[in-house]
């Protein structure tokens, strides 16, 4: 976790953000070279082949081919803490600089202390206070610039890589394969819609308009020269988690997905909603069970629930009984973090 | 205005909705054959040519080519009453059948009376009551089915055509031309997002996920068989009118448009926001000044403001002074309603 104030407006930083989409093209012949042969890989291949073959009764016309992907824990690493939360902590000094009276007020005081143990114990309401304070009050362009600069400079604590490099190569291959098969790929994340949109195109090949996330409103206004601009405000419009995911999909896309990918209880309703549609549907649950190459978390691994990416035995049982596809990081993925 | 209760679940009706997108392809060589030569046509052609030519300093990379179109009064006829309001009135008998206690309660009583003069005098709050009652409480699939059936059967009072046939051929050509030039076309309407999504693809070639409109929430739940479904609820999430249009564009698209088309004070902020972007931007205001072929309304035509499509002298003056392109129905369009 880093709290150093940086040169947040260094324009050139933006272009250094990873080019993950292009540097691992799938090998010819096998669109999923980072997947081990097994039921998960077979399920993806069979689903795409069936739904794109005009002679197959499971054929889906191209405009209806929508696939939705959770981000944290499904497309990139979510442990030990969501990247966006690290970003928000990193912005606290700037918030306090603009409003010095907050320096001695909780939860800002604890974040400024830099004491990881105390920060780890912040309550959820305190965390929301920090999110609201650091994700609102600026123009949408200023926010984008702040995030780009942070992404270019921040490194995770374990791999010492940029967060946009901590993406799962097997899932990048699924995104690329589905797009090349006429699927429109969407991120549907509990994370901030504006945050993820900053890097989604360069990192995943997913344009901002195909990112659905937790979203607050903006307020239209004019600057002193009469130029219109949008200010990010703290009012929550869409809590894109759990039941909010299918609700967000309806709001932002307006079609039920044919395929959905998730890894936690936050994705349960999206997977249920997807699987309940007519015809062939794919619902995939990624299981994090590889402590050596990444992390193992959730009761299926004999570990207690954690604050992020909550995975329960009930979700695992539901996946088994409802015919969802289970992808084990340990058994199904040849590579994990690129 | 029609209040007859119809067979709302007649499946075959859906396929009879107009195929307007395909039956007037632009002639080879001129992408805008229904436009008279003049400054408006020239402005569109010059804008598209400049922004799609790699050697031009005004070039815009394809992923950033976003064009937004108001619907009522910009893509289809809005006078004498918004089609969606006619739809909502037509649903009042079904609402009252399900809740008989409303039959003697205003504003339902007035709508049920069928007296056009009294209905025309309903206050805005009363109108909102009717919209909320007729646009919520059902599953999203039921709503889609209701709208499809209504569209297949309803006819406007002047031309005796389906509402989806009352589209402006010159604007259909603009949509087609911009898409063939790599622009992603969006509807950004004050009308209901779910309503417009039902017919946007067949009518305009715009898929549901590219319709931004006034949107209420949905609530995720399970039916008696445990199947998940979404119910439309009355809580407003986005009032996609005036300042709500750029706010809605940010929420749903996340990029500032390069071109925007509107016709009323509801579009002012969208046009301002578009035009304020860097580089070349096109902001077009359609002026309804042709009472013979369509309608003439607003102070520029010496007519009082009306309840729909409000157009003011101030908006006209702003368009002139800010370099927006003005398209006169009378002078710029060879055809009006297809």
Tab-separated table of N, CA, C and O in Angstrom, chain B residues 207-254:
chain	number	residue	atom	x	y	z
B	207	UNK	N	-28.953	-1.093	-31.756
B	207	UNK	CA	-29.271	-2.178	-30.813
B	207	UNK	C	-29.636	-1.629	-29.435
B	207	UNK	O	-29.277	-0.499	-29.091
B	208	UNK	N	-30.367	-2.422	-28.641
B	208	UNK	CA	-30.842	-1.962	-27.328
B	208	UNK	C	-29.739	-1.379	-26.452
B	208	UNK	O	-29.964	-0.395	-25.746
B	209	UNK	N	-28.549	-1.973	-26.524
B	209	UNK	CA	-27.467	-1.501	-25.650
B	209	UNK	C	-26.932	-0.139	-26.078
B	209	UNK	O	-26.127	0.454	-25.362
B	210	UNK	N	-27.390	0.379	-27.220
B	210	UNK	CA	-26.997	1.719	-27.638
B	210	UNK	C	-28.172	2.711	-27.542
B	210	UNK	O	-28.196	3.721	-28.230
B	211	UNK	N	-29.111	2.382	-26.682
B	211	UNK	CA	-30.205	3.305	-26.374
B	211	UNK	C	-30.035	3.794	-24.933
B	211	UNK	O	-30.023	2.998	-24.000
B	212	UNK	N	-29.861	5.100	-24.784
B	212	UNK	CA	-29.806	5.736	-23.473
B	212	UNK	C	-31.103	6.529	-23.335
B	212	UNK	O	-31.438	7.316	-24.216
B	213	UNK	N	-31.837	6.297	-22.269
B	213	UNK	CA	-33.095	7.014	-22.113
B	213	UNK	C	-33.437	7.180	-20.653
B	213	UNK	O	-32.693	6.752	-19.766
B	214	UNK	N	-34.564	7.807	-20.420
B	214	UNK	CA	-35.036	7.929	-19.053
B	214	UNK	C	-35.278	6.516	-18.523
B	214	UNK	O	-35.943	5.708	-19.179
B	215	UNK	N	-34.687	6.232	-17.385
B	215	UNK	CA	-34.665	4.842	-16.921
B	215	UNK	C	-35.054	4.735	-15.463
B	215	UNK	O	-34.573	5.490	-14.620
B	216	UNK	N	-35.929	3.799	-15.202
B	216	UNK	CA	-36.234	3.426	-13.831
B	216	UNK	C	-35.512	2.122	-13.526
B	216	UNK	O	-34.996	1.462	-14.426
B	217	UNK	N	-35.488	1.786	-12.265
B	217	UNK	CA	-34.790	0.578	-11.865
B	217	UNK	C	-35.605	-0.677	-12.113
B	217	UNK	O	-36.776	-0.633	-12.529
B	218	UNK	N	-34.966	-1.794	-11.897
B	218	UNK	CA	-35.652	-3.080	-11.870
B	218	UNK	C	-35.298	-3.747	-10.542
B	218	UNK	O	-34.329	-3.364	-9.891
B	219	UNK	N	-36.088	-4.722	-10.173
B	219	UNK	CA	-35.804	-5.472	-8.953
B	219	UNK	C	-35.698	-6.947	-9.308
B	219	UNK	O	-36.592	-7.519	-9.938
B	220	UNK	N	-34.573	-7.525	-8.911
B	220	UNK	CA	-34.310	-8.941	-9.151
B	220	UNK	C	-35.066	-9.783	-8.128
B	220	UNK	O	-35.113	-9.449	-6.949
B	221	UNK	N	-35.676	-10.856	-8.579
B	221	UNK	CA	-36.354	-11.759	-7.655
B	221	UNK	C	-36.518	-13.129	-8.292
B	221	UNK	O	-36.003	-13.381	-9.389
B	222	UNK	N	-37.231	-14.013	-7.593
B	222	UNK	CA	-37.434	-15.381	-8.071
B	222	UNK	C	-38.928	-15.666	-8.153
B	222	UNK	O	-39.692	-15.249	-7.279
B	223	UNK	N	-39.354	-16.404	-9.167
B	223	UNK	CA	-40.764	-16.791	-9.246
B	223	UNK	C	-40.994	-18.049	-8.403
B	223	UNK	O	-40.072	-18.560	-7.754
B	224	UNK	N	-42.220	-18.549	-8.444
B	224	UNK	CA	-42.564	-19.670	-7.557
B	224	UNK	C	-41.776	-20.944	-7.871
B	224	UNK	O	-41.635	-21.823	-7.028
B	225	UNK	N	-41.234	-21.003	-9.108
B	225	UNK	CA	-40.408	-22.157	-9.464
B	225	UNK	C	-38.926	-21.912	-9.195
B	225	UNK	O	-38.073	-22.697	-9.618
B	226	UNK	N	-38.638	-20.775	-8.559
B	226	UNK	CA	-37.243	-20.471	-8.256
B	226	UNK	C	-36.477	-19.871	-9.419
B	226	UNK	O	-35.257	-19.715	-9.349
B	227	UNK	N	-37.210	-19.532	-10.497
B	227	UNK	CA	-36.540	-18.925	-11.653
B	227	UNK	C	-36.357	-17.427	-11.418
B	227	UNK	O	-37.301	-16.739	-11.033
B	228	UNK	N	-35.153	-16.914	-11.693
B	228	UNK	CA	-34.920	-15.482	-11.474
B	228	UNK	C	-35.577	-14.632	-12.560
B	228	UNK	O	-35.654	-15.046	-13.718
B	229	UNK	N	-36.070	-13.484	-12.181
B	229	UNK	CA	-36.599	-12.533	-13.171
B	229	UNK	C	-36.489	-11.115	-12.623
B	229	UNK	O	-36.269	-10.906	-11.433
B	230	UNK	N	-36.637	-10.148	-13.530
B	230	UNK	CA	-36.531	-8.730	-13.189
B	230	UNK	C	-37.895	-8.071	-13.326
B	230	UNK	O	-38.547	-8.201	-14.359
B	231	UNK	N	-38.307	-7.350	-12.295
B	231	UNK	CA	-39.562	-6.598	-12.330
B	231	UNK	C	-39.237	-5.113	-12.499
B	231	UNK	O	-38.368	-4.581	-11.807
B	232	UNK	N	-39.943	-4.464	-13.401
B	232	UNK	CA	-39.751	-3.020	-13.585
B	232	UNK	C	-40.354	-2.283	-12.392
B	232	UNK	O	-41.511	-2.495	-12.057
B	233	UNK	N	-39.549	-1.427	-11.762
B	233	UNK	CA	-40.124	-0.684	-10.651
B	233	UNK	C	-40.171	0.808	-10.976
B	233	UNK	O	-39.557	1.271	-11.928
B	234	UNK	N	-40.975	1.571	-10.192
B	234	UNK	CA	-41.231	2.962	-10.578
B	234	UNK	C	-40.129	3.944	-10.204
B	234	UNK	O	-40.185	5.094	-10.612
B	235	UNK	N	-39.115	3.496	-9.471
B	235	UNK	CA	-38.088	4.438	-8.998
B	235	UNK	C	-37.210	4.941	-10.147
B	235	UNK	O	-36.539	4.161	-10.819
B	236	UNK	N	-37.205	6.251	-10.342
B	236	UNK	CA	-36.439	6.861	-11.426
B	236	UNK	C	-34.938	6.824	-11.120
B	236	UNK	O	-34.503	7.256	-10.056
B	237	UNK	N	-34.150	6.289	-12.061
B	237	UNK	CA	-32.693	6.300	-11.900
B	237	UNK	C	-32.055	7.414	-12.711
B	237	UNK	O	-31.083	8.019	-12.303
B	238	UNK	N	-32.559	7.637	-13.909
B	238	UNK	CA	-31.968	8.631	-14.811
B	238	UNK	C	-33.081	9.376	-15.535
B	238	UNK	O	-33.866	8.763	-16.258
B	239	UNK	N	-33.153	10.694	-15.306
B	239	UNK	CA	-34.078	11.546	-16.054
B	239	UNK	C	-33.302	12.101	-17.235
B	239	UNK	O	-32.611	13.116	-17.130
B	240	UNK	N	-33.377	11.414	-18.350
B	240	UNK	CA	-32.466	11.674	-19.472
B	240	UNK	C	-32.971	12.824	-20.349
B	240	UNK	O	-33.268	12.657	-21.535
B	241	UNK	N	-33.020	13.989	-19.754
B	241	UNK	CA	-33.505	15.176	-20.450
B	241	UNK	C	-32.688	16.364	-19.955
B	241	UNK	O	-32.250	16.384	-18.810
B	242	UNK	N	-32.467	17.335	-20.825
B	242	UNK	CA	-31.702	18.545	-20.481
B	242	UNK	C	-30.321	18.144	-19.905
B	242	UNK	O	-29.585	17.422	-20.554
B	243	UNK	N	-29.984	18.643	-18.680
B	243	UNK	CA	-28.681	18.287	-18.106
B	243	UNK	C	-28.543	16.777	-17.925
B	243	UNK	O	-27.430	16.240	-17.910
B	244	UNK	N	-29.672	16.090	-17.810
B	244	UNK	CA	-29.637	14.633	-17.679
B	244	UNK	C	-29.096	13.943	-18.918
B	244	UNK	O	-28.678	12.775	-18.832
B	245	UNK	N	-29.094	14.603	-20.066
B	245	UNK	CA	-28.558	13.935	-21.271
B	245	UNK	C	-27.031	13.770	-21.223
B	245	UNK	O	-26.562	12.639	-21.358
B	246	UNK	N	-26.253	14.832	-20.999
B	246	UNK	CA	-24.808	14.556	-20.855
B	246	UNK	C	-24.518	13.660	-19.650
B	246	UNK	O	-23.601	12.824	-19.713
B	247	UNK	N	-25.282	13.786	-18.582
B	247	UNK	CA	-25.070	12.907	-17.425
B	247	UNK	C	-25.368	11.453	-17.816
B	247	UNK	O	-24.641	10.533	-17.435
B	248	UNK	N	-26.426	11.251	-18.574
B	248	UNK	CA	-26.767	9.903	-19.043
B	248	UNK	C	-25.725	9.361	-20.012
B	248	UNK	O	-25.407	8.171	-19.995
B	249	UNK	N	-25.202	10.229	-20.848
B	249	UNK	CA	-24.148	9.806	-21.790
B	249	UNK	C	-22.922	9.335	-21.008
B	249	UNK	O	-22.329	8.303	-21.319
B	250	UNK	N	-22.563	10.081	-19.969
B	250	UNK	CA	-21.405	9.639	-19.177
B	250	UNK	C	-21.690	8.307	-18.499
B	250	UNK	O	-20.849	7.401	-18.497
B	251	UNK	N	-22.878	8.174	-17.915
B	251	UNK	CA	-23.229	6.943	-17.207
B	251	UNK	C	-23.230	5.739	-18.152
B	251	UNK	O	-22.674	4.688	-17.839
B	252	UNK	N	-23.839	5.894	-19.306
B	252	UNK	CA	-24.120	4.733	-20.149
B	252	UNK	C	-23.052	4.499	-21.222
B	252	UNK	O	-22.920	3.382	-21.713
B	253	UNK	N	-22.360	5.541	-21.629
B	253	UNK	CA	-21.370	5.405	-22.705
B	253	UNK	C	-19.965	5.649	-22.162
B	253	UNK	O	-19.035	4.900	-22.467
B	254	UNK	N	-19.815	6.706	-21.380
B	254	UNK	CA	-18.505	6.982	-20.792
B	254	UNK	C	-17.553	7.712	-21.716
B	254	UNK	O	-16.361	7.820	-21.406
